[in-house]
CSV table of C-alpha atoms in Angstrom, one decimal:
chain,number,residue,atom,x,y,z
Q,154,UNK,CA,0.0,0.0,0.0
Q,155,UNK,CA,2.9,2.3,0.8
Q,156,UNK,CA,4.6,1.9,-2.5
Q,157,UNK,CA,1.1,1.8,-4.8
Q,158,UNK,CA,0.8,5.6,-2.7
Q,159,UNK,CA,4.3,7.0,-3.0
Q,160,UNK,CA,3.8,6.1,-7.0
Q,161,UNK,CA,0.3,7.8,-7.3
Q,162,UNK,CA,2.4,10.9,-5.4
Q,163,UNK,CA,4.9,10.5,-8.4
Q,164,UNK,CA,2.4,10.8,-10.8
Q,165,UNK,CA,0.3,13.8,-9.4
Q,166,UNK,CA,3.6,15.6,-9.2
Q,167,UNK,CA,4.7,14.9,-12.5
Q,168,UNK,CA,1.1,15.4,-14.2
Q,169,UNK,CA,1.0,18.7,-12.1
Q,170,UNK,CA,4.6,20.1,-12.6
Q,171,UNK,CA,4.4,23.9,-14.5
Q,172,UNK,CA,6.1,24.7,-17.3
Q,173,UNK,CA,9.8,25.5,-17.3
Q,174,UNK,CA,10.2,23.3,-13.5
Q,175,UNK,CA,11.7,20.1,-13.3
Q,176,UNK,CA,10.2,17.4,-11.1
Q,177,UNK,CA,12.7,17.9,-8.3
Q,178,UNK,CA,12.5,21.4,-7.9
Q,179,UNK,CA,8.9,21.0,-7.9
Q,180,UNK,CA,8.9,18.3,-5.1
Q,181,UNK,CA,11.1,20.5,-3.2
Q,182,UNK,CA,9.0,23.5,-3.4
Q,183,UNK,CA,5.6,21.2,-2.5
Q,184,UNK,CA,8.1,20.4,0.3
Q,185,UNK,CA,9.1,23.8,1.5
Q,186,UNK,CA,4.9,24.9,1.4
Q,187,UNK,CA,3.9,22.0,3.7
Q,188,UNK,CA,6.7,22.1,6.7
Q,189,UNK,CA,6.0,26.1,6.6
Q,190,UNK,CA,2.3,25.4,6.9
Q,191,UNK,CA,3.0,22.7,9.7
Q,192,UNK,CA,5.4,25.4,11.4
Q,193,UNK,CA,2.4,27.1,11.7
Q,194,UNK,CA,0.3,24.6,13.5
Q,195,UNK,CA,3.1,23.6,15.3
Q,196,UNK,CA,3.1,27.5,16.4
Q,197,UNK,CA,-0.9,27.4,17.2
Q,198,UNK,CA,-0.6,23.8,18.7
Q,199,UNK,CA,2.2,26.0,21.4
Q,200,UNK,CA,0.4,28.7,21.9
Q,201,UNK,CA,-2.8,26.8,22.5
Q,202,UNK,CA,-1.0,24.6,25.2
Q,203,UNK,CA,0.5,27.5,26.7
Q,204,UNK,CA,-3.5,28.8,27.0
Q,205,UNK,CA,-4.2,25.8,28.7
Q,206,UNK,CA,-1.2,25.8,31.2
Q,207,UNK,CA,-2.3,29.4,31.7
Q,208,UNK,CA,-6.0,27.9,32.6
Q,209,UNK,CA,-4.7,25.5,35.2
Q,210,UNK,CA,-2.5,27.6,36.9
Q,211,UNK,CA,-5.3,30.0,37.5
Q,212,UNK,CA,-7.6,27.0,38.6
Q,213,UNK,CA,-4.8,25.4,40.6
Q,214,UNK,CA,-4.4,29.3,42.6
Q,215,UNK,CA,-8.0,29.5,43.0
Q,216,UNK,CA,-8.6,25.6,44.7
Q,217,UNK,CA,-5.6,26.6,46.7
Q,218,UNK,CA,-6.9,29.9,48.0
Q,219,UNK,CA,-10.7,30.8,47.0
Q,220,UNK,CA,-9.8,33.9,48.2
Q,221,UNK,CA,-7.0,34.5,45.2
Q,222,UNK,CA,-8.1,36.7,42.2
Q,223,UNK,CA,-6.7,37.7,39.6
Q,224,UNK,CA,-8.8,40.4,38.0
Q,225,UNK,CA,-6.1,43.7,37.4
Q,226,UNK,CA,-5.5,45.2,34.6
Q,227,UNK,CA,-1.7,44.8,34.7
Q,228,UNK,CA,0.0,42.7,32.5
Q,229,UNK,CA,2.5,40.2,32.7
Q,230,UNK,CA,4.5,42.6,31.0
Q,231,UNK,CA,5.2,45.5,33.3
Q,232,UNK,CA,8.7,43.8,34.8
Q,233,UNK,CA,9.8,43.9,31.2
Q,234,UNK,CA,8.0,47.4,30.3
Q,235,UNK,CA,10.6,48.5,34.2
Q,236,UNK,CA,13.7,47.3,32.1
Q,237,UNK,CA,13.2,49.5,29.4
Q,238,UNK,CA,12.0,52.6,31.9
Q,239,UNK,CA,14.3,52.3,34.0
Q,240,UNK,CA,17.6,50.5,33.1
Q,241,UNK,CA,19.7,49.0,35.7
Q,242,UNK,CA,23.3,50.5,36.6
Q,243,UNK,CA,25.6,47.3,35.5
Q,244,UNK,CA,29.2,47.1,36.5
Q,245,UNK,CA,31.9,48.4,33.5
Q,246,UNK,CA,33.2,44.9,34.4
Q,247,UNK,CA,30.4,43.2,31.7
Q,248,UNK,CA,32.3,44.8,29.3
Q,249,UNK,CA,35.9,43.5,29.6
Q,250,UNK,CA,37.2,39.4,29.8
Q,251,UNK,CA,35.8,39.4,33.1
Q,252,UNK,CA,38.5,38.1,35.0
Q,253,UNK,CA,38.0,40.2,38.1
Q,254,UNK,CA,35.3,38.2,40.1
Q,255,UNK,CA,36.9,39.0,43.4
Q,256,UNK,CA,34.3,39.7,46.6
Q,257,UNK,CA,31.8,38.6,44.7
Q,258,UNK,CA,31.4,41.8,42.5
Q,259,UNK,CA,30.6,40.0,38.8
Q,260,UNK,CA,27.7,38.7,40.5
Q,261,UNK,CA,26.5,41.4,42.2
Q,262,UNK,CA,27.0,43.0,38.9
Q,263,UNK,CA,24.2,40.6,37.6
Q,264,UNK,CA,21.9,42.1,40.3
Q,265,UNK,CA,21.3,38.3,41.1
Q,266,UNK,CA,22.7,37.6,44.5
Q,267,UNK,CA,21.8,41.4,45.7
Q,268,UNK,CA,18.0,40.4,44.7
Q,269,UNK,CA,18.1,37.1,46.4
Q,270,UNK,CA,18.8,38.2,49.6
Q,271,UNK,CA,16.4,41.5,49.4
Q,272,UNK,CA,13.6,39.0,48.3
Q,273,UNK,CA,14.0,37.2,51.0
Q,274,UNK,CA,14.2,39.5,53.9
Q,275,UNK,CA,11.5,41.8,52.3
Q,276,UNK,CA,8.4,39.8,52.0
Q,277,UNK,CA,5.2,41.6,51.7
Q,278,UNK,CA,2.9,40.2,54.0
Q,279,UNK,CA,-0.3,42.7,53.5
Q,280,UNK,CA,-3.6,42.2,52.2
Q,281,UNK,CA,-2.8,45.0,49.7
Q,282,UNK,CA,-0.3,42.8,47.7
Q,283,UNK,CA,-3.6,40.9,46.8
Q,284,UNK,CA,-5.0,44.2,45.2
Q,285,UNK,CA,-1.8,44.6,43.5
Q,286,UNK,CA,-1.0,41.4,42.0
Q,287,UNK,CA,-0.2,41.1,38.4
Q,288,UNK,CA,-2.4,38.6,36.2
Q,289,UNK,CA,-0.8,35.9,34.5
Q,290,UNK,CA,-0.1,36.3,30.9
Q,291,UNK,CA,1.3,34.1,27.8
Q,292,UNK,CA,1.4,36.3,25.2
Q,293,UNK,CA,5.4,36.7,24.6
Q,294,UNK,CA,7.9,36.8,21.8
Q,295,UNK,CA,11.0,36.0,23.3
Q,296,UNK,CA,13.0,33.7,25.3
Q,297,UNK,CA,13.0,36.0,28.6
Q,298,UNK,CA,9.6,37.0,28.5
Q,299,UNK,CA,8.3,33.3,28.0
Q,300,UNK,CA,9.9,33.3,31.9
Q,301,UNK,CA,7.2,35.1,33.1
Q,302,UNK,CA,4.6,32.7,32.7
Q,303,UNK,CA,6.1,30.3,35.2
Q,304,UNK,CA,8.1,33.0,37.7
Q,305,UNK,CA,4.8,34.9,37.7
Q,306,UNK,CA,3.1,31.5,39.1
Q,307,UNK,CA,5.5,30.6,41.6
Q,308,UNK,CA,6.0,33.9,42.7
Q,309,UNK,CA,1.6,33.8,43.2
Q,310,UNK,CA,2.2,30.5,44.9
Q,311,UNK,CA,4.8,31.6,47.2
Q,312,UNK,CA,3.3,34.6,48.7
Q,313,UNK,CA,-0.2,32.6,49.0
Q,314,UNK,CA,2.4,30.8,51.1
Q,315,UNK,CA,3.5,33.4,53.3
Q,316,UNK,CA,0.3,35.2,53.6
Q,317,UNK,CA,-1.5,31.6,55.1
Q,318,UNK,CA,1.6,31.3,57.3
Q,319,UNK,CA,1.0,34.5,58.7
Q,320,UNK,CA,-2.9,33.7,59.1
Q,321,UNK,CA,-3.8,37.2,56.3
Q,322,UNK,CA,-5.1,33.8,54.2
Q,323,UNK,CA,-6.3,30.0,54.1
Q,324,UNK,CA,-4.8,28.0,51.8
Q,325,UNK,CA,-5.1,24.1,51.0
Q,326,UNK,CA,-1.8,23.4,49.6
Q,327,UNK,CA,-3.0,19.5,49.3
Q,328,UNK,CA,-4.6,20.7,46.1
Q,329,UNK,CA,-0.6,20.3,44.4
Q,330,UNK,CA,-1.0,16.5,45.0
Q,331,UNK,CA,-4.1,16.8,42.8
Q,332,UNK,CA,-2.7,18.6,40.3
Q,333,UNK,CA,0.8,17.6,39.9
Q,334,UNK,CA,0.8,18.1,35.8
Q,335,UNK,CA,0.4,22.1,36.6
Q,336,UNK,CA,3.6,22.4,38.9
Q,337,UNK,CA,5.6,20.0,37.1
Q,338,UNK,CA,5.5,21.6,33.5
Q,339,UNK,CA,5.5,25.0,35.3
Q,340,UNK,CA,9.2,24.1,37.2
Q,341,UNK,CA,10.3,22.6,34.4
Q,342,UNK,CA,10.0,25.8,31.9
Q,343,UNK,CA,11.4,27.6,34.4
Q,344,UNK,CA,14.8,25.6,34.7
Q,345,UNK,CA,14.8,25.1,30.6
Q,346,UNK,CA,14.3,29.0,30.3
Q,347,UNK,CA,17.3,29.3,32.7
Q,348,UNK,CA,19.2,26.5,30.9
Q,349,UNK,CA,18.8,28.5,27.6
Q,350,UNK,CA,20.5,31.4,29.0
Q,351,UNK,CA,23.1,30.4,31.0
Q,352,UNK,CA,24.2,28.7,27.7
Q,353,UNK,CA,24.6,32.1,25.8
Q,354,UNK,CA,24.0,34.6,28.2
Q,355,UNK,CA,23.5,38.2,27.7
Q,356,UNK,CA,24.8,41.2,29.2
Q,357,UNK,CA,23.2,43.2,31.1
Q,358,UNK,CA,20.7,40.8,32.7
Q,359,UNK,CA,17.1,41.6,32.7
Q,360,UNK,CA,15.0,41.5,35.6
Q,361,UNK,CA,12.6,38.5,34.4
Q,362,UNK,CA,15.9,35.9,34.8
Q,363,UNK,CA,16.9,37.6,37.9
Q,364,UNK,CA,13.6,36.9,39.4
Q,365,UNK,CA,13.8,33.5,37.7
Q,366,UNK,CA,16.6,32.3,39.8
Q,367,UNK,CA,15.1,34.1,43.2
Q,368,UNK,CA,11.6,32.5,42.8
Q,369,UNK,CA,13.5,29.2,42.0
Q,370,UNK,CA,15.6,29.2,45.0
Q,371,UNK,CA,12.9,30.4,47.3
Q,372,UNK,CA,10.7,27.2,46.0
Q,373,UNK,CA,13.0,25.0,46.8
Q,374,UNK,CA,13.9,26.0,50.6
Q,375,UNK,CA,10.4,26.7,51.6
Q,376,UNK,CA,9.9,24.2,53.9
Q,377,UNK,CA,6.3,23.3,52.8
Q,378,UNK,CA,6.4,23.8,49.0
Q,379,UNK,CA,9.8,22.2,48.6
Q,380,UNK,CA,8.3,18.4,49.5
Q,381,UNK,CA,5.9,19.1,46.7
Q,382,UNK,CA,8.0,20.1,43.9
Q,383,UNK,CA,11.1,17.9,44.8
Q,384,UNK,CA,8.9,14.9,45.0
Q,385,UNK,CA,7.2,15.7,41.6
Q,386,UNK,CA,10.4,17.6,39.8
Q,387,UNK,CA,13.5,15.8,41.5
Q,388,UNK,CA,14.3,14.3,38.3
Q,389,UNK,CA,14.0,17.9,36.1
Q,390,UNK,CA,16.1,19.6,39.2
Q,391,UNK,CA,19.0,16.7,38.5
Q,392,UNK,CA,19.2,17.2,34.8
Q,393,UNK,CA,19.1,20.9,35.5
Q,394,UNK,CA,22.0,20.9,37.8
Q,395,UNK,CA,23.9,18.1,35.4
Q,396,UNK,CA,23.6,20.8,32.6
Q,397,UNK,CA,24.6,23.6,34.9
Q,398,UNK,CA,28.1,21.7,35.7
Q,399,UNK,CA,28.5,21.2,31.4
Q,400,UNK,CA,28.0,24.5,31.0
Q,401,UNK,CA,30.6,25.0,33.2
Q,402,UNK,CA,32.7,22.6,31.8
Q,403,UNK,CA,32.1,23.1,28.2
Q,404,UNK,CA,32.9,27.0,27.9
Q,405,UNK,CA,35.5,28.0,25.9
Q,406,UNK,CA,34.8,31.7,25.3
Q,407,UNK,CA,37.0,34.0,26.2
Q,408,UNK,CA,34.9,37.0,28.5
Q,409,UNK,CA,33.3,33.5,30.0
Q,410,UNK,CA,34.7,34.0,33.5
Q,411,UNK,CA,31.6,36.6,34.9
Q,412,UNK,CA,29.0,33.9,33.0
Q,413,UNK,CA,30.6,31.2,35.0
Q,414,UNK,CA,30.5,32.8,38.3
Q,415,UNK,CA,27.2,33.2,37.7
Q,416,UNK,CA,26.3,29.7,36.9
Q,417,UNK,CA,28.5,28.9,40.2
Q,418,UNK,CA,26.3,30.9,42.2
Q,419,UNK,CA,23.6,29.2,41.5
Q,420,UNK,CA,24.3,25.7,41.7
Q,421,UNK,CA,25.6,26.6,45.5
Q,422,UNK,CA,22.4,28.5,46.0
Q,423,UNK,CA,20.8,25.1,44.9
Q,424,UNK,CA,23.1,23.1,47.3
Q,425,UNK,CA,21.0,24.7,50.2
Q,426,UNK,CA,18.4,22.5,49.8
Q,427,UNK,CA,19.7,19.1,52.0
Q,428,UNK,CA,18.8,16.8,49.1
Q,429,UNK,CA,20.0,18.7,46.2
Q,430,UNK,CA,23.1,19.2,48.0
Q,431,UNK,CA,24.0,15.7,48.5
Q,432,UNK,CA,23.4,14.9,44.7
Q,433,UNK,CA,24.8,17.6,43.5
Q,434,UNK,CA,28.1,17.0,45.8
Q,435,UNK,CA,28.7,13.3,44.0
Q,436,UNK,CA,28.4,15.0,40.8
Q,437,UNK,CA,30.7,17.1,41.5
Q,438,UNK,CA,32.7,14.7,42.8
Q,439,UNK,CA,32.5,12.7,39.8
Q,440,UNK,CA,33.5,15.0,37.2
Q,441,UNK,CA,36.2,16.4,39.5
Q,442,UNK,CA,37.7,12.7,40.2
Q,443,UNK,CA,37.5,11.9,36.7
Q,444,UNK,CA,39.3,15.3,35.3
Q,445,UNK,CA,42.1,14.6,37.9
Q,446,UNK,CA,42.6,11.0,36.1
Q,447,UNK,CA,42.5,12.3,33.1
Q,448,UNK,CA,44.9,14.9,33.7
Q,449,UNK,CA,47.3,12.5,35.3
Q,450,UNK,CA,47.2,10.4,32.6
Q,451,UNK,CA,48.2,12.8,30.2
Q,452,UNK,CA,51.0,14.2,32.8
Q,453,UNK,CA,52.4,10.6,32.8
Q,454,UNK,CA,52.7,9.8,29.1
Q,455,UNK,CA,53.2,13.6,28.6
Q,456,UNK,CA,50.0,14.2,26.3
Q,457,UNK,CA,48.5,17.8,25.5
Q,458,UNK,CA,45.1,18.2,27.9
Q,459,UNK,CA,42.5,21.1,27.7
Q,460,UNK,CA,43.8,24.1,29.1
Q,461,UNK,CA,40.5,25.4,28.9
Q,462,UNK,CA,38.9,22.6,30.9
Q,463,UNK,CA,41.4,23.1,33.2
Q,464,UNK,CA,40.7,26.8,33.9
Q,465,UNK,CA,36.5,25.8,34.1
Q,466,UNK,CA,37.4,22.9,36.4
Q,467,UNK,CA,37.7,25.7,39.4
Q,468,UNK,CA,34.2,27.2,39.5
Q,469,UNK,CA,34.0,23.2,40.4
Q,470,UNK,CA,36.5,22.9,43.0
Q,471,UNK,CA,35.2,26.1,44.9
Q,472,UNK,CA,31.7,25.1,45.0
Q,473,UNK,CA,32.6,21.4,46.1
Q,474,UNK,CA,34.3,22.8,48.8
Q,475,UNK,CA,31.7,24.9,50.0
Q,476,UNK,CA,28.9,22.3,49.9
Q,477,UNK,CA,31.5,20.2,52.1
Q,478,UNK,CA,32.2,23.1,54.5
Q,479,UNK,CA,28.7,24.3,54.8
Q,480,UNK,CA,25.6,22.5,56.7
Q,481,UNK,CA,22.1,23.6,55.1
Q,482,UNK,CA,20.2,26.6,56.5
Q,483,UNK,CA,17.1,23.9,57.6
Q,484,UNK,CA,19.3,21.4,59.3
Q,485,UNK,CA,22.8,21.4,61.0
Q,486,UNK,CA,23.6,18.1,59.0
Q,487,UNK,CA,27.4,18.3,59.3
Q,488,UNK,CA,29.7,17.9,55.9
Q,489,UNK,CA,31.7,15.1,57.4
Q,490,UNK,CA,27.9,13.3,57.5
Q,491,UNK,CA,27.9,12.8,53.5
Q,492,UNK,CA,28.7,9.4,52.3
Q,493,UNK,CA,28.2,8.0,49.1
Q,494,UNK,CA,29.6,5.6,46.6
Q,495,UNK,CA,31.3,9.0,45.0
Q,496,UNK,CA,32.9,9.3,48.0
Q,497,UNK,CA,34.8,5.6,48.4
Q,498,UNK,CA,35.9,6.4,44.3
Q,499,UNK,CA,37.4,9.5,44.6
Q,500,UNK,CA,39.0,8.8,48.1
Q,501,UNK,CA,40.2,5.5,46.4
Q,502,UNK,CA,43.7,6.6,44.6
Q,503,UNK,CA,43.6,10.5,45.6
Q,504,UNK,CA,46.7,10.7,47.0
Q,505,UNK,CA,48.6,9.1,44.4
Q,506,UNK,CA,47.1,11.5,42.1
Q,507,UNK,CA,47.9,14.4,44.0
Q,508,UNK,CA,51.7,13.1,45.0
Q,509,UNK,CA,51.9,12.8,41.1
Q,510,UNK,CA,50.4,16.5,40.0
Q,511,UNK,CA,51.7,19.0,42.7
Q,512,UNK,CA,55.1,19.6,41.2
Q,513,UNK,CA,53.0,20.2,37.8
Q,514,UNK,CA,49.6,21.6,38.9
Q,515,UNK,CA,50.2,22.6,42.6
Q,516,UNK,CA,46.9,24.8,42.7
Q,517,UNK,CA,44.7,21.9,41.2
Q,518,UNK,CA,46.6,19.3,43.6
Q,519,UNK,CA,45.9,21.6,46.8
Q,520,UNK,CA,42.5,21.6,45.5
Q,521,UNK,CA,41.8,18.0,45.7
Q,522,UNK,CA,44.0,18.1,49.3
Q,523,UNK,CA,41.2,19.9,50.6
Q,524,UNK,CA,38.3,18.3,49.6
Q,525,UNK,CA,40.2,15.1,50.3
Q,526,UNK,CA,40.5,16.6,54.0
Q,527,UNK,CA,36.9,17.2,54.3
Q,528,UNK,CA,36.0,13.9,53.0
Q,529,UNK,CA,38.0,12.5,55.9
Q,530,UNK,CA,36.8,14.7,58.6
Q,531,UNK,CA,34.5,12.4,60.3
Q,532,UNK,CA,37.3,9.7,60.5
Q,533,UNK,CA,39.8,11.8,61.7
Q,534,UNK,CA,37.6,12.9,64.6
């Protein structure tokens, strides 16, 4: 049947081809009209699913908090309509290599870790934020503003949060186990719209991914909401963090320092959480452990090796080492408490490695010599 069909397409082709065409640039052109009219569908099939997400977000609000309305005129628009009103003051370090990340300053340049903390020590806990709330809105044409969809929900669910907590609302926040498909696809734009970025970002940041990565950190410390999107999103949090540490990796541009600090920040921001941090510390360890083989087995049979990889593998180091230092802010879980079977492989030959690399790479080797030291805290007390 397929091959009587694919003739009788021959034929009409043929039978149909204008004057002065041949048969193959006729096919191709038939070719070109129908994937531009299923591009379109493919457009209307988006935006009609983005409608829809749009519909159960507001229906998701709503079960959680009857109370909740969002009837204003303001649009989903206005912290995109702030950039262009008022632009913020960014550091003249965007525009060199950005080598000079020192106190923190590249990343206070991105206004990212300077809105973190204000968001969390200024919550609004009045009854007028509910007259003040912005509805939630689709309607976008680029990759930032297709953030606001999800921030704008989270942001809605986490002061709902708040405002119960501090008895200005009743909430039923059993209604996520009902309705997991809503915060699921909801996280997961929000860690693929920060994915996108952080894999070419743009200087100077705009406010909609600065919120991005406040409302995602605040999500997952909450001490309610996090059991509800870790349960339902662990899996989209792992490969988020996995493509955080390649971006890391991977970067080979040469103002990529500031972009990489950046990234940094936020993968230690997402080592708060008690689980994420264990995860995140074994694959850390793992892609640290297997660099340091690598690089010993080109030192020994005296290959070339990245340079570049080499440089990226720090941002690594740093934030391995702080995960081990630092208990979470929820529990006083102790660094020396992590065990896993990372642990036993990178412990396994680490002193070899770095009796072999220190003449070589003495920075790299002290490095491992301090993570290895944490790692054997517990033992040595």
């Amino acid at each position: 049947y397929l091959k009587i069909s694919k003739l009788a397409l021959a034929f009409a082709i043929i039978r149909s081809k204008p004057p002065g065409k041949s048969c193959r640039e006729y096919t191709e052109h038939l070719a070109k009209t129908v994937s531009q009219q299923d591009f379109g569908w493919m457009l209307k099939v988006e935006a009609l699913e983005a409608e829809v997400l749009r519909l159960r977000q507001e229906l998701l609000l709503s079960k959680i908090c009857p109370r909740f309305c969002l009837e204003n005129d303001a649009s989903a628009e206005t912290l995109l309509d702030k950039e262009c009103i008022n632009p913020v003051s960014y550091s003249s370090q965007l525009e060199d290599s950005g080598c000079d990340v020192s106190n923190d300053c590249a990343f206070s340049s991105l206004g990212i870790d300077s809105d973190f903390h204000r968001s969390e020590h200024n919550i609004d806990t009045s009854k007028h934020w509910l007259e003040t709330i912005s509805p939630l809105n689709l309607c976008c044409t680029s990759k930032e503003e297709s953030l606001t969809a999800p921030v704008q929900f989270l942001q809605h669910l986490l002061e709902i949060r708040k405002l119960s907590e501090g008895r200005i609302l009743q909430a039923d926040f059993t209604e996520l186990e009902n309705d997991p498909f809503t915060i699921c696809n909801s996280v997961s734009q929000l860690l693929d719209g920060l994915t996108v970025f952080y894999r070419s970002p743009k200087f100077p940041v705009s406010n909609v991914l600065t919120e991005a990565v406040c409302v995602l950190i605040s999500l997952i410390t909450d001490t309610k909401l996090s059991n509800h999107v870790l349960k339902k999103c662990f899996k989209k949090l792992e490969e988020f963090k996995k493509n955080l540490i390649q971006i890391i990796l991977r970067n080979s541009s040469v103002n990529r320092f500031q972009a990489l600090h950046a990234v940094s920040h936020t993968l230690a921001l997402l080592g708060r959480n008690n689980i994420l941090r264990n995860s995140l510390i074994s694959l850390l360890l793992s892609e640290v452990r297997q660099f340091a083989e690598h690089l010993l087995q080109a030192h020994q049979i005296q290959a070339m090796y990245d340079i570049t990889q080499y440089e990226n593998i720090f941002p690594l180091c740093m934030i391995l080492e702080q995960l081990l230092q630092n208990g979470t802010e929820e529990s006083n879980v102790s660094s020396a408490d992590y065990d896993g079977e990372e642990k036993i492989k990178f412990l396994k030959n680490i002193d070899q490695i770095i009796l072999h690399l220190s003449d070589e790479f003495p920075l790299f080797s002290l490095y491992l010599w301090r993570v290895n030291v944490l790692l054997n805290s517990a033992q040595i007390q």
